[in-house]
Amino acid sequence: MSGWWIMLTGSLVAISCGILGCFLVLRRLAMVGDAISHAILPGIVIAYLLSGSRDSLVMLFGAALIGLVTVFLIQWFQNSGIPSDASIGVVFTALFSVGVILVSLYTRQIDLDLDCVLFGEIAFVPFDRLIVGSVDIGPRAFWGLLLCFLLVATIITLFYKQFKLCSFDPALAAALGIPVAFFHYVLMGLVSVTTVASFESVGAILVVGLLVVPPATAYLLTDRLHVMILLSAFIGVLSTVLGYYVAYWLDASIAGCMVAVAGVLFVLAFLFSPKHGLMGRRKRLAKRMAVTV
Amino acid sequence: MIEMLLYDPNVRWVVMASLLLGLSGGVLGSFAFLRKQSLMGDVLAHAALPGICIAFMLTGTRSMLWFMIGAAIAGMLATFGIGFITRHSRIKQDAALAMSLSVFFSVGVVLLTHIQHHVRGNQSGLDTFLFGQAAAMTMSDVYLLATVALILIAACALFFKEFKLISFDPEFAKGIGLPVAALEQFLMFLIVIAVIVGIQAVGVVLMAALLIIPAVTARYWTDHLGHMVVIAGAIGAFSGFSGTILSTLAHHLPTGPLTVLSATFLFALSLILSPKRGLVGKWLSRRKARMLLVASDHLEQERAFVRGGG
Amino acid sequence: MIQSKAPLKVTDLSVSYHDKPVLEHISFEVPEGKLIGIVGPNGAGKSTLIKSVLELVPRLKGEVTFWGQPYKRVQKRIGYVPQRESVDWDFPTNALDVVMMGRYGHLGWFRRPGKEERRLALESLRMVGMEAYSDRQISQLSGGQQQRVFLARALVQDARIYFMDEPFVGVDAATEKAIITLLNDLKRQGKTVLVVHHDLSTVKEYFDWTMLLNVRLHAFGPTDEVFTPSLLKKTYGGRLTILEQEGKMSLLTN
C-alpha cells in the first residue's frame, strides 16, 4: 500500500515537472530550473521560520517569491551585459549560501533536515497523513502535489498558445501583443511552486532531473509540441515506477533512482530514436550517401 | 581576535589553503567565464559525487587522493557526455549541462545511500560533501589542498598565453597551429581538479560559486584579460580568507557559504560602483547619451539656422 | 478617417545601446501602398529601426504613430516578419502550425486556433507555394522554404502594413522571385511593406521607395530620386565603391 502512495506521489511530481520542463528545454532555460531549485532554499527556510510549519501556503508563496526574485535578478544581470550562464551562476550560488547559513543559524529552531530538503525522502511520504474530520484521506504530500499538478495543467492548457509562441518566437509574440515577460514569469513561478511542492518528496536538487531529463528524451522522439509534452509526462511516470523498484532492489534513495532511470531512458532514446537518435541519423546519412553514389 | 586565531598554526594552514583555493578558483574561473562555460564548475562539482562514491566503495577508505582520481574520471566523463550529446543530437548545451548534472548526481546519491545502508564504519557524509567544512579537514588534507592549488596557479601562469588565445579566438588559435582541443581538455582538467579539492573545503555548490563570482566581479573593473585574471584571483583569495576567518569566529557556520557571501559582497559593490559597467556608471553614461542628444539637437538647429532658417 | 493619415509616421526617433547611439533623430512619413526598401551598411540600425517602431526595443526619444494612432491601438493591423535566424528551427512543430501562429493576435487571450485558422493558414501556404509542405517539421525545410513559411505567417496576420527584416538572406533565387512577386501583390492590395534589405544590386528593381539609413536618416523618397551615387556615398561613407560606366551603376561594398 505505501509503495503505491510513493509511486503515485512521485508520478505527480514527474508529470508537473515533465510539462513545465518541455518549455524550459525549448527556451534554453534548463539551467535556470537548476538555479531556481537551489535558490529557493532561503525562501523555504524563511517561510518556515515565519510560519512554523512546513506544509503551509506561506511556505509555497515564500519559495515562489524567491523563485521569481531569482529569475528577475538573472534577467537583470543579463540585461546589464553579464553572459547568461554567469548571471545564473552568481544568483543561485549566492542565494543558496544565504539559505545554508540560515539553516545553520537557526538549526535549533527548525526541524528542517538539509539533506531532506535537497534530496528529499519520498519513502517517508506515506507516513505523513492528511486527516479531514476523522477520516484519513491519504498522505499529505500526495494532496499537495495533486493541487500543484492541477494548477500547472490548468494554466498550461489555458494559455498553451501563448506559451508556445513565446517559446518559439518571442519577437513575434511581442509584436502580436502577447505580454511575453508576463508569461515568462508565470512559467518560472510555476517552476518555483512545483519545486517547493516537491522538495520534501524528491528533494530540490533532483527536481532538476525530472524537469530536464524526461523533456529532453521526449524532444528526441517527436516533432510536435503537444506530443512532446504528453510523452515527457509519460516518461516521467515510467521513470518513477521503474525507479521505485530499482531503489527497492538496491536499497538506495528512491528519488535518486528515479532520476537515474530517467537518465537511462534518455540514453536509449539518444541511441535508438528513429528520427533524432544516433542510429537513425547514421542510417539516414548512409541512405543519403547511397543515393548520391 | 583575528591575530590570536592566526597564531594557531592549524588555523593558519586552513586559512592559507582556503586563500589559495579562492585564488585558483578566480584564475581558472576567468577563463571559464570568457569561454562561456561558467556553469561547467557547477556541473563538474555535482558530477564528482558518483566518482567519489565508487572510489570509496573500491578502496574502502576516505583517501583524498583516491577521491580525486574517482571524481576526475567522473568529471571528465560528464564533460565528454555533454559534448557528445550536443554534437550528435538536437539537444542544446543548457539541457545537456542540466541533464549530466542531475543524472550523475542522482547516481551519486543512489551509490551514497547504498553505501550508508550497507557499509559500516568510516563514511563520508553528504553534508560535508555538499557544504564543506574546512575545519573538519585533516592537516594532510590541508597540505594536499594547498599544494594542488599552487600547482593549478602555476599551470595557469605557464599556459597563460595559450589559454588566453583559446578563450578569445579558438579559430585563430587553430590557425597558428596550437593544439586547441588538447588545450581545451587540459583547461577543463584543471577546473575538474580545482572543483574536487574545493569540495572538501567549501562543498559542491559553493565551489561552483568560487569559479563564477570572482571572475564576473573582476570583469566589472577591467577589459584586459591579464588584469582580469589577477583581480579575479585576488577576489577569490580574499573571499577564501575572510570566509574561513568568519567561519572560525562564528562556530557552527559552514565555511563554504561564508566564502561565497564574501565574494557576493564584492560582486554587489562592483555592480553598483564600477565606473564603466556599474549601475552608477551606466546611469552616468545614459545621462551622457541624453545630453549628447540634446547637444546635437542644438547643433542641428544651429546648422539649420546657418543653412538659412530651414 | 484613419486611413487618411499616413500609415506610419516617425518623429525624432533616437535609440541608444548603453551610451552608443544606434539611431539619431529619425523622422519620416511613410506613404500608403508602397513597397519600401530600408538600405544601409552593417550596423546602420536598420533592424533596430523596425524593432523600435514596433516597441520591441526601448526608445530614448521620439514618437511613432500608425494612421495617427499609437502602436498598441492598432497592433492587429501590423505584420512583422523577424529575421529567419532569430528563431530555433529545431522547435517541435510543423509548417502549418507556424503559420497558424500568425492568427494568435486575433484570437485574444483564451480562444484556441480552430478550423477557421487552419483554413486561413493553408490558404497562405498556398499563396507562397508551400501547401505541399504543411506537415513538414520545420527543421527539414530549406532556408528558402523556411522564409516562405515566415511570409505565409505574416500574410495570415492580414495586416495593412508589414515590416520584414532581411527576408532575402540565405534564400534561393526561386524563393527570392516568389517573395518579390508576393510583395508586389500586397502592394496592389493597397498595403504598405517596409523591407530591410542589404543587396544594393536589386534595390532599383524591387522597391518603389528607398530609405538610406546609417544611424541617421540620409534620404527617403522614390527610389529614382534617392538611389543616386552621391546620396549612397553620403550614407556609406568610405565603405562603398561606385563604378559607373555607360550609364550603368555597379556598387561594391567593402
GROMACS .gro file of N, CA and C in nm, chain B residues 129-223:
model
  285
  422PHE      N    1   3.012   1.678   0.198
  422PHE     CA    2   3.031   1.682   0.053
  422PHE      C    3   2.963   1.804  -0.006
  423LEU      N    4   2.845   1.836   0.043
  423LEU     CA    5   2.768   1.944  -0.017
  423LEU      C    6   2.815   2.082   0.028
  424PHE      N    7   2.845   2.094   0.156
  424PHE     CA    8   2.870   2.229   0.206
  424PHE      C    9   3.013   2.249   0.251
  425GLY      N   10   3.089   2.144   0.261
  425GLY     CA   11   3.229   2.157   0.300
  425GLY      C   12   3.241   2.196   0.446
  426GLN      N   13   3.351   2.163   0.504
  426GLN     CA   14   3.377   2.206   0.640
  426GLN      C   15   3.529   2.213   0.654
  427ALA      N   16   3.578   2.333   0.626
  427ALA     CA   17   3.723   2.348   0.624
  427ALA      C   18   3.782   2.304   0.757
  428ALA      N   19   3.707   2.330   0.866
  428ALA     CA   20   3.760   2.297   0.998
  428ALA      C   21   3.775   2.146   1.016
  429ALA      N   22   3.696   2.071   0.940
  429ALA     CA   23   3.700   1.926   0.957
  429ALA      C   24   3.811   1.859   0.877
  430MET      N   25   3.884   1.939   0.800
  430MET     CA   26   3.991   1.880   0.719
  430MET      C   27   4.106   1.839   0.809
  431THR      N   28   4.168   1.728   0.775
  431THR     CA   29   4.289   1.690   0.849
  431THR      C   30   4.407   1.771   0.794
  432MET      N   31   4.515   1.774   0.868
  432MET     CA   32   4.630   1.853   0.822
  432MET      C   33   4.681   1.803   0.688
  433SER      N   34   4.680   1.672   0.668
  433SER     CA   35   4.733   1.623   0.540
  433SER      C   36   4.642   1.666   0.425
  434ASP      N   37   4.507   1.673   0.452
  434ASP     CA   38   4.416   1.726   0.351
  434ASP      C   39   4.454   1.869   0.316
  435VAL      N   40   4.483   1.946   0.420
  435VAL     CA   41   4.514   2.087   0.400
  435VAL      C   42   4.642   2.102   0.318
  436TYR      N   43   4.743   2.024   0.352
  436TYR     CA   44   4.869   2.033   0.274
  436TYR      C   45   4.843   1.998   0.129
  437LEU      N   46   4.766   1.893   0.109
  437LEU     CA   47   4.737   1.849  -0.027
  437LEU      C   48   4.664   1.959  -0.103
  438LEU      N   49   4.563   2.017  -0.034
  438LEU     CA   50   4.484   2.123  -0.096
  438LEU      C   51   4.574   2.239  -0.138
  439ALA      N   52   4.658   2.282  -0.045
  439ALA     CA   53   4.746   2.395  -0.073
  439ALA      C   54   4.840   2.363  -0.190
  440THR      N   55   4.895   2.243  -0.189
  440THR     CA   56   4.987   2.205  -0.296
  440THR      C   57   4.917   2.205  -0.431
  441VAL      N   58   4.799   2.142  -0.434
  441VAL     CA   59   4.727   2.134  -0.561
  441VAL      C   60   4.691   2.273  -0.611
  442ALA      N   61   4.644   2.359  -0.520
  442ALA     CA   62   4.607   2.495  -0.560
  442ALA      C   63   4.728   2.568  -0.620
  443LEU      N   64   4.843   2.549  -0.557
  443LEU     CA   65   4.965   2.612  -0.610
  443LEU      C   66   4.998   2.560  -0.748
  444ILE      N   67   4.984   2.429  -0.766
  444ILE     CA   68   5.013   2.370  -0.898
  444ILE      C   69   4.919   2.428  -1.003
  445LEU      N   70   4.790   2.441  -0.966
  445LEU     CA   71   4.692   2.496  -1.061
  445LEU      C   72   4.731   2.637  -1.103
  446ILE      N   73   4.768   2.717  -1.004
  446ILE     CA   74   4.804   2.855  -1.034
  446ILE      C   75   4.928   2.859  -1.123
  447ALA      N   76   5.025   2.773  -1.091
  447ALA     CA   77   5.146   2.768  -1.171
  447ALA      C   78   5.114   2.727  -1.315
  448ALA      N   79   5.024   2.629  -1.330
  448ALA     CA   80   4.987   2.583  -1.464
  448ALA      C   81   4.924   2.696  -1.543
  449CYS      N   82   4.837   2.774  -1.476
  449CYS     CA   83   4.773   2.886  -1.545
  449CYS      C   84   4.875   2.990  -1.587
  450ALA      N   85   4.972   3.016  -1.501
  450ALA     CA   86   5.074   3.114  -1.533
  450ALA      C   87   5.155   3.066  -1.654
  451LEU      N   88   5.187   2.938  -1.653
  451LEU     CA   89   5.269   2.880  -1.759
  451LEU      C   90   5.197   2.884  -1.894
  452PHE      N   91   5.066   2.853  -1.890
  452PHE     CA   92   4.991   2.843  -2.015
  452PHE      C   93   4.903   2.965  -2.040
  453PHE      N   94   4.935   3.075  -1.973
  453PHE     CA   95   4.851   3.193  -1.982
  453PHE      C   96   4.822   3.233  -2.126
  454LYS      N   97   4.930   3.241  -2.204
  454LYS     CA   98   4.922   3.286  -2.343
  454LYS      C   99   4.827   3.195  -2.422
  455GLU      N  100   4.845   3.066  -2.406
  455GLU     CA  101   4.764   2.969  -2.480
  455GLU      C  102   4.617   2.975  -2.438
  456PHE      N  103   4.594   2.978  -2.306
  456PHE     CA  104   4.457   2.983  -2.257
  456PHE      C  105   4.387   3.110  -2.303
  457LYS      N  106   4.464   3.218  -2.305
  457LYS     CA  107   4.409   3.345  -2.349
  457LYS      C  108   4.359   3.332  -2.493
  458LEU      N  109   4.442   3.272  -2.575
  458LEU     CA  110   4.407   3.261  -2.716
  458LEU      C  111   4.286   3.169  -2.738
  459ILE      N  112   4.284   3.052  -2.670
  459ILE     CA  113   4.170   2.962  -2.693
  459ILE      C  114   4.043   3.017  -2.630
  460SER      N  115   4.056   3.109  -2.533
  460SER     CA  116   3.935   3.170  -2.478
  460SER      C  117   3.882   3.278  -2.570
  461PHE      N  118   3.975   3.349  -2.632
  461PHE     CA  119   3.936   3.465  -2.709
  461PHE      C  120   3.900   3.428  -2.853
  462ASP      N  121   3.984   3.347  -2.916
  462ASP     CA  122   3.964   3.321  -3.058
  462ASP      C  123   4.017   3.183  -3.095
  463PRO      N  124   3.939   3.079  -3.065
  463PRO     CA  125   3.986   2.942  -3.088
  463PRO      C  126   4.019   2.916  -3.236
  464GLU      N  127   3.944   2.981  -3.326
  464GLU     CA  128   3.969   2.959  -3.469
  464GLU      C  129   4.110   3.004  -3.507
  465PHE      N  130   4.141   3.125  -3.457
  465PHE     CA  131   4.273   3.180  -3.486
  465PHE      C  132   4.381   3.092  -3.423
  466ALA      N  133   4.354   3.047  -3.299
  466ALA     CA  134   4.450   2.962  -3.229
  466ALA      C  135   4.479   2.837  -3.310
  467LYS      N  136   4.372   2.782  -3.369
  467LYS     CA  137   4.388   2.663  -3.453
  467LYS      C  138   4.474   2.699  -3.574
  468GLY      N  139   4.446   2.817  -3.628
  468GLY     CA  140   4.517   2.863  -3.747
  468GLY      C  141   4.667   2.873  -3.727
  469ILE      N  142   4.709   2.918  -3.607
  469ILE     CA  143   4.854   2.931  -3.588
  469ILE      C  144   4.914   2.803  -3.532
  470GLY      N  145   4.836   2.695  -3.535
  470GLY     CA  146   4.893   2.565  -3.506
  470GLY      C  147   4.893   2.523  -3.360
  471LEU      N  148   4.811   2.590  -3.276
  471LEU     CA  149   4.800   2.544  -3.138
  471LEU      C  150   4.711   2.420  -3.132
  472PRO      N  151   4.745   2.325  -3.046
  472PRO     CA  152   4.657   2.209  -3.030
  472PRO      C  153   4.534   2.246  -2.946
  473VAL      N  154   4.436   2.312  -3.011
  473VAL     CA  155   4.325   2.373  -2.938
  473VAL      C  156   4.247   2.270  -2.857
  474ALA      N  157   4.213   2.156  -2.919
  474ALA     CA  158   4.132   2.056  -2.850
  474ALA      C  159   4.204   2.008  -2.724
  475ALA      N  160   4.334   1.982  -2.738
  475ALA     CA  161   4.411   1.933  -2.623
  475ALA      C  162   4.415   2.039  -2.513
  476LEU      N  163   4.435   2.164  -2.554
  476LEU     CA  164   4.440   2.272  -2.454
  476LEU      C  165   4.305   2.288  -2.383
  477GLU      N  166   4.196   2.277  -2.461
  477GLU     CA  167   4.063   2.288  -2.400
  477GLU      C  168   4.044   2.177  -2.297
  478GLN      N  169   4.084   2.055  -2.335
  478GLN     CA  170   4.073   1.943  -2.242
  478GLN      C  171   4.158   1.968  -2.117
  479PHE      N  172   4.275   2.024  -2.139
  479PHE     CA  173   4.366   2.049  -2.028
  479PHE      C  174   4.307   2.151  -1.931
  480LEU      N  175   4.251   2.259  -1.990
  480LEU     CA  176   4.188   2.361  -1.906
  480LEU      C  177   4.072   2.300  -1.827
  481MET      N  178   3.994   2.217  -1.896
  481MET     CA  179   3.882   2.151  -1.830
  481MET      C  180   3.932   2.063  -1.716
  482PHE      N  181   4.044   1.995  -1.743
  482PHE     CA  182   4.102   1.907  -1.643
  482PHE      C  183   4.144   1.987  -1.519
  483LEU      N  184   4.204   2.103  -1.542
  483LEU     CA  185   4.244   2.189  -1.429
  483LEU      C  186   4.121   2.231  -1.348
  484ILE      N  187   4.012   2.263  -1.419
  484ILE     CA  188   3.890   2.303  -1.350
  484ILE      C  189   3.837   2.186  -1.267
  485VAL      N  190   3.840   2.067  -1.326
  485VAL     CA  191   3.796   1.947  -1.252
  485VAL      C  192   3.876   1.934  -1.123
  486ILE      N  193   4.007   1.949  -1.135
  486ILE     CA  194   4.094   1.934  -1.017
  486ILE      C  195   4.059   2.039  -0.911
  487ALA      N  196   4.040   2.164  -0.958
  487ALA     CA  197   4.007   2.272  -0.864
  487ALA      C  198   3.877   2.240  -0.791
  488VAL      N  199   3.777   2.194  -0.869
  488VAL     CA  200   3.647   2.164  -0.811
  488VAL      C  201   3.662   2.054  -0.705
  489ILE      N  202   3.741   1.954  -0.737
  489ILE     CA  203   3.749   1.839  -0.647
  489ILE      C  204   3.820   1.873  -0.517
  490VAL      N  205   3.931   1.949  -0.525
  490VAL     CA  206   3.995   1.985  -0.398
  490VAL      C  207   3.906   2.082  -0.322
  491GLY      N  208   3.829   2.162  -0.398
  491GLY     CA  209   3.745   2.262  -0.333
  491GLY      C  210   3.628   2.201  -0.258
  492ILE      N  211   3.575   2.090  -0.309
  492ILE     CA  212   3.459   2.028  -0.246
  492ILE      C  213   3.482   2.005  -0.097
  493GLN      N  214   3.603   1.957  -0.063
  493GLN     CA  215   3.636   1.932   0.077
  493GLN      C  216   3.621   2.057   0.163
  494ALA      N  217   3.666   2.169   0.106
  494ALA     CA  218   3.670   2.291   0.186
  494ALA      C  219   3.537   2.365   0.185
  495VAL      N  220   3.475   2.380   0.069
  495VAL     CA  221   3.357   2.465   0.063
  495VAL      C  222   3.232   2.393   0.011
  496GLY      N  223   3.246   2.271  -0.037
  496GLY     CA  224   3.129   2.198  -0.082
  496GLY      C  225   3.097   2.220  -0.229
  497VAL      N  226   3.003   2.141  -0.278
  497VAL     CA  227   2.976   2.132  -0.421
  497VAL      C  228   2.928   2.263  -0.483
  498VAL      N  229   2.813   2.311  -0.435
  498VAL     CA  230   2.751   2.426  -0.498
  498VAL      C  231   2.841   2.547  -0.486
  499LEU      N  232   2.908   2.553  -0.370
  499LEU     CA  233   2.980   2.675  -0.341
  499LEU      C  234   3.116   2.676  -0.410
  500MET      N  235   3.167   2.560  -0.443
  500MET     CA  236   3.288   2.558  -0.525
  500MET      C  237   3.254   2.612  -0.663
  501ALA      N  238   3.136   2.578  -0.711
  501ALA     CA  239   3.092   2.634  -0.839
  501ALA      C  240   3.093   2.786  -0.830
  502ALA      N  241   3.048   2.838  -0.715
  502ALA     CA  242   3.043   2.983  -0.697
  502ALA      C  243   3.183   3.045  -0.705
  503LEU      N  244   3.281   2.977  -0.647
  503LEU     CA  245   3.418   3.031  -0.648
  503LEU      C  246   3.473   3.040  -0.789
  504LEU      N  247   3.421   2.957  -0.879
  504LEU     CA  248   3.467   2.964  -1.017
  504LEU      C  249   3.394   3.074  -1.095
  505ILE      N  250   3.279   3.118  -1.043
  505ILE     CA  251   3.199   3.214  -1.120
  505ILE      C  252   3.212   3.356  -1.066
  506ILE      N  253   3.181   3.371  -0.937
  506ILE     CA  254   3.162   3.508  -0.886
  506ILE      C  255   3.289   3.595  -0.895
  507PRO      N  256   3.408   3.545  -0.853
  507PRO     CA  257   3.525   3.632  -0.866
  507PRO      C  258   3.550   3.675  -1.011
  508ALA      N  259   3.530   3.584  -1.106
  508ALA     CA  260   3.555   3.620  -1.246
  508ALA      C  261   3.456   3.726  -1.294
  509VAL      N  262   3.328   3.708  -1.262
  509VAL     CA  263   3.228   3.806  -1.304
  509VAL      C  264   3.258   3.941  -1.240
  510THR      N  265   3.296   3.937  -1.112
  510THR     CA  266   3.325   4.062  -1.041
  510THR      C  267   3.444   4.134  -1.106
  511ALA      N  268   3.547   4.056  -1.138
  511ALA     CA  269   3.666   4.117  -1.197
  511ALA      C  270   3.635   4.183  -1.330
  512ARG      N  271   3.541   4.123  -1.404
  512ARG     CA  272   3.506   4.176  -1.535
  512ARG      C  273   3.452   4.319  -1.526
  513TYR      N  274   3.398   4.354  -1.409
  513TYR     CA  275   3.346   4.489  -1.391
  513TYR      C  276   3.456   4.594  -1.389
  514TRP      N  277   3.577   4.551  -1.359
  514TRP     CA  278   3.681   4.651  -1.336
  514TRP      C  279   3.782   4.664  -1.447
  515THR      N  280   3.782   4.571  -1.542
  515THR     CA  281   3.885   4.580  -1.644
  515THR      C  282   3.840   4.517  -1.775
  516ASP      N  283   3.902   4.560  -1.884
  516ASP     CA  284   3.878   4.500  -2.014
  516ASP      C  285   3.999   4.418  -2.058
   0.00000   0.00000   0.00000
